[in-house]
């Protein structure tokens, strides 16, 4: 029996260097938001839960993704203060199962492949 796998997607950053009012994860590449690329890749894996950590522009991120992925269920966790990557993961702890494994991804890294994630998942088997 394998442990449950949760995917945590960090999508709270502002992206100040982009000089845009739009949250970084909603910037588009090849017709889709950066976050949509990551979610599409994750949807090719078998996972028990997908947690999205939102912060800057959180309502906009939540609205766009919820409207686009009507058949998907996400756990949304707010990072009210952007205090770094470790803090972003920490705010998800109460939403994670008591046992299992987590795969942490950045919501602004759209080119990670399903093959890479599947290899990571396979390399981290129980036993």
Tab-separated table of C-alpha atoms in Angstrom:
chain	number	residue	atom	x	y	z
A	1	UNK	CA	0.000	0.000	0.000
A	2	UNK	CA	1.378	3.389	-0.925
A	3	UNK	CA	1.252	6.525	1.170
A	4	UNK	CA	-1.119	9.304	0.150
A	5	UNK	CA	0.497	11.937	-2.057
A	6	UNK	CA	-0.366	15.609	-1.707
A	7	UNK	CA	0.849	18.208	-4.167
A	8	UNK	CA	1.506	21.673	-2.759
A	9	UNK	CA	1.699	24.408	-5.385
A	10	UNK	CA	3.249	27.662	-4.219
A	11	UNK	CA	1.394	30.474	-5.972
A	12	UNK	CA	1.566	33.375	-3.510
A	13	UNK	CA	4.343	35.507	-4.970
A	14	UNK	CA	3.832	38.995	-6.327
A	15	UNK	CA	6.385	38.910	-9.128
A	16	UNK	CA	7.557	42.486	-8.581
A	17	UNK	CA	10.227	42.258	-11.296
A	18	UNK	CA	7.458	41.693	-13.849
A	19	UNK	CA	6.037	45.151	-13.060
A	20	UNK	CA	2.470	43.976	-13.558
A	21	UNK	CA	-0.689	44.289	-11.492
A	22	UNK	CA	-1.511	40.702	-12.468
A	23	UNK	CA	-0.205	37.982	-10.122
A	24	UNK	CA	2.873	36.255	-11.517
A	25	UNK	CA	1.214	32.825	-11.708
A	26	UNK	CA	-1.517	34.275	-13.960
A	27	UNK	CA	0.928	35.613	-16.541
A	28	UNK	CA	0.434	33.714	-19.787
A	29	UNK	CA	2.724	31.483	-21.785
A	30	UNK	CA	1.509	29.765	-24.952
A	31	UNK	CA	-2.081	30.805	-24.275
A	32	UNK	CA	-2.319	29.538	-20.685
A	33	UNK	CA	-1.396	30.956	-17.311
A	34	UNK	CA	1.821	29.717	-15.725
A	35	UNK	CA	-0.253	28.105	-12.975
A	36	UNK	CA	-2.512	26.368	-15.524
A	37	UNK	CA	0.554	24.743	-17.086
A	38	UNK	CA	1.602	23.409	-13.665
A	39	UNK	CA	-1.924	22.193	-12.866
A	40	UNK	CA	-2.241	20.444	-16.230
A	41	UNK	CA	1.008	18.610	-15.547
A	42	UNK	CA	-0.138	17.643	-12.040
A	43	UNK	CA	-3.444	16.376	-13.397
A	44	UNK	CA	-1.509	13.720	-15.312
A	45	UNK	CA	-0.284	12.227	-12.018
A	46	UNK	CA	-2.309	10.257	-9.515
A	47	UNK	CA	-2.441	12.435	-6.415
A	48	UNK	CA	-4.742	12.440	-3.419
A	49	UNK	CA	-4.910	16.196	-2.912
A	50	UNK	CA	-3.758	19.378	-4.611
A	51	UNK	CA	-3.156	22.333	-2.308
A	52	UNK	CA	-2.631	25.775	-3.807
A	53	UNK	CA	-1.018	28.416	-1.600
A	54	UNK	CA	-2.160	31.859	-2.708
A	55	UNK	CA	-1.205	35.317	-1.542
A	56	UNK	CA	-0.850	38.379	-3.752
A	57	UNK	CA	-3.980	38.666	-5.900
A	58	UNK	CA	-5.343	35.553	-4.238
A	59	UNK	CA	-8.978	36.264	-5.077
A	60	UNK	CA	-8.083	36.740	-8.739
A	61	UNK	CA	-5.969	33.568	-8.808
A	62	UNK	CA	-8.689	31.560	-7.090
A	63	UNK	CA	-11.410	32.897	-9.382
A	64	UNK	CA	-9.533	32.257	-12.636
A	65	UNK	CA	-8.418	28.760	-11.676
A	66	UNK	CA	-11.781	27.730	-10.208
A	67	UNK	CA	-13.567	28.918	-13.367
A	68	UNK	CA	-11.072	27.157	-15.627
A	69	UNK	CA	-10.903	23.858	-13.715
A	70	UNK	CA	-14.561	23.214	-12.965
A	71	UNK	CA	-14.068	19.428	-12.736
A	72	UNK	CA	-11.150	19.687	-10.300
A	73	UNK	CA	-11.098	20.108	-6.560
A	74	UNK	CA	-8.351	22.116	-4.901
A	75	UNK	CA	-7.616	23.016	-1.317
A	76	UNK	CA	-6.879	26.744	-1.175
A	77	UNK	CA	-4.607	28.036	1.581
A	78	UNK	CA	-3.933	31.747	2.073
A	79	UNK	CA	-0.449	32.981	2.869
A	80	UNK	CA	-1.440	36.409	4.168
A	81	UNK	CA	2.165	37.532	4.610
A	82	UNK	CA	4.682	36.437	2.011
A	83	UNK	CA	7.504	35.326	4.310
A	84	UNK	CA	9.266	32.949	1.950
A	85	UNK	CA	9.043	29.428	0.608
A	86	UNK	CA	9.366	27.676	3.961
A	87	UNK	CA	6.563	29.770	5.420
A	88	UNK	CA	4.376	29.060	2.387
A	89	UNK	CA	4.757	25.330	3.007
A	90	UNK	CA	4.221	25.797	6.748
A	91	UNK	CA	0.789	27.374	6.235
A	92	UNK	CA	-0.369	24.138	4.558
A	93	UNK	CA	0.498	21.849	7.483
A	94	UNK	CA	-2.979	21.807	9.002
A	95	UNK	CA	-4.434	20.834	5.601
A	96	UNK	CA	-2.069	17.919	4.978
A	97	UNK	CA	-2.921	14.355	5.978
A	98	UNK	CA	-1.277	13.141	9.192
A	99	UNK	CA	0.780	10.663	7.159
A	100	UNK	CA	1.822	10.561	3.554
A	101	UNK	CA	4.139	12.388	1.232
A	102	UNK	CA	4.137	15.814	-0.346
A	103	UNK	CA	5.436	17.064	-3.654
A	104	UNK	CA	6.119	20.804	-3.537
A	105	UNK	CA	5.994	22.723	-6.813
A	106	UNK	CA	6.306	26.354	-7.799
A	107	UNK	CA	3.259	27.767	-9.560
A	108	UNK	CA	5.457	29.854	-11.847
A	109	UNK	CA	7.565	27.010	-13.310
A	110	UNK	CA	5.438	25.903	-16.258
A	111	UNK	CA	7.906	23.680	-18.066
A	112	UNK	CA	8.299	20.910	-15.499
A	113	UNK	CA	7.246	17.699	-17.226
A	114	UNK	CA	4.946	14.948	-16.098
A	115	UNK	CA	7.809	12.504	-16.721
A	116	UNK	CA	10.003	14.375	-14.243
A	117	UNK	CA	7.288	14.412	-11.595
A	118	UNK	CA	6.457	10.737	-12.193
A	119	UNK	CA	10.143	9.864	-11.797
A	120	UNK	CA	10.297	11.783	-8.506
A	121	UNK	CA	7.173	10.020	-7.315
A	122	UNK	CA	8.532	6.593	-8.326
A	123	UNK	CA	11.921	7.238	-6.710
A	124	UNK	CA	10.244	7.993	-3.397
A	125	UNK	CA	8.382	4.732	-2.853
A	126	UNK	CA	7.455	3.204	0.466
A	127	UNK	CA	9.874	0.741	1.951
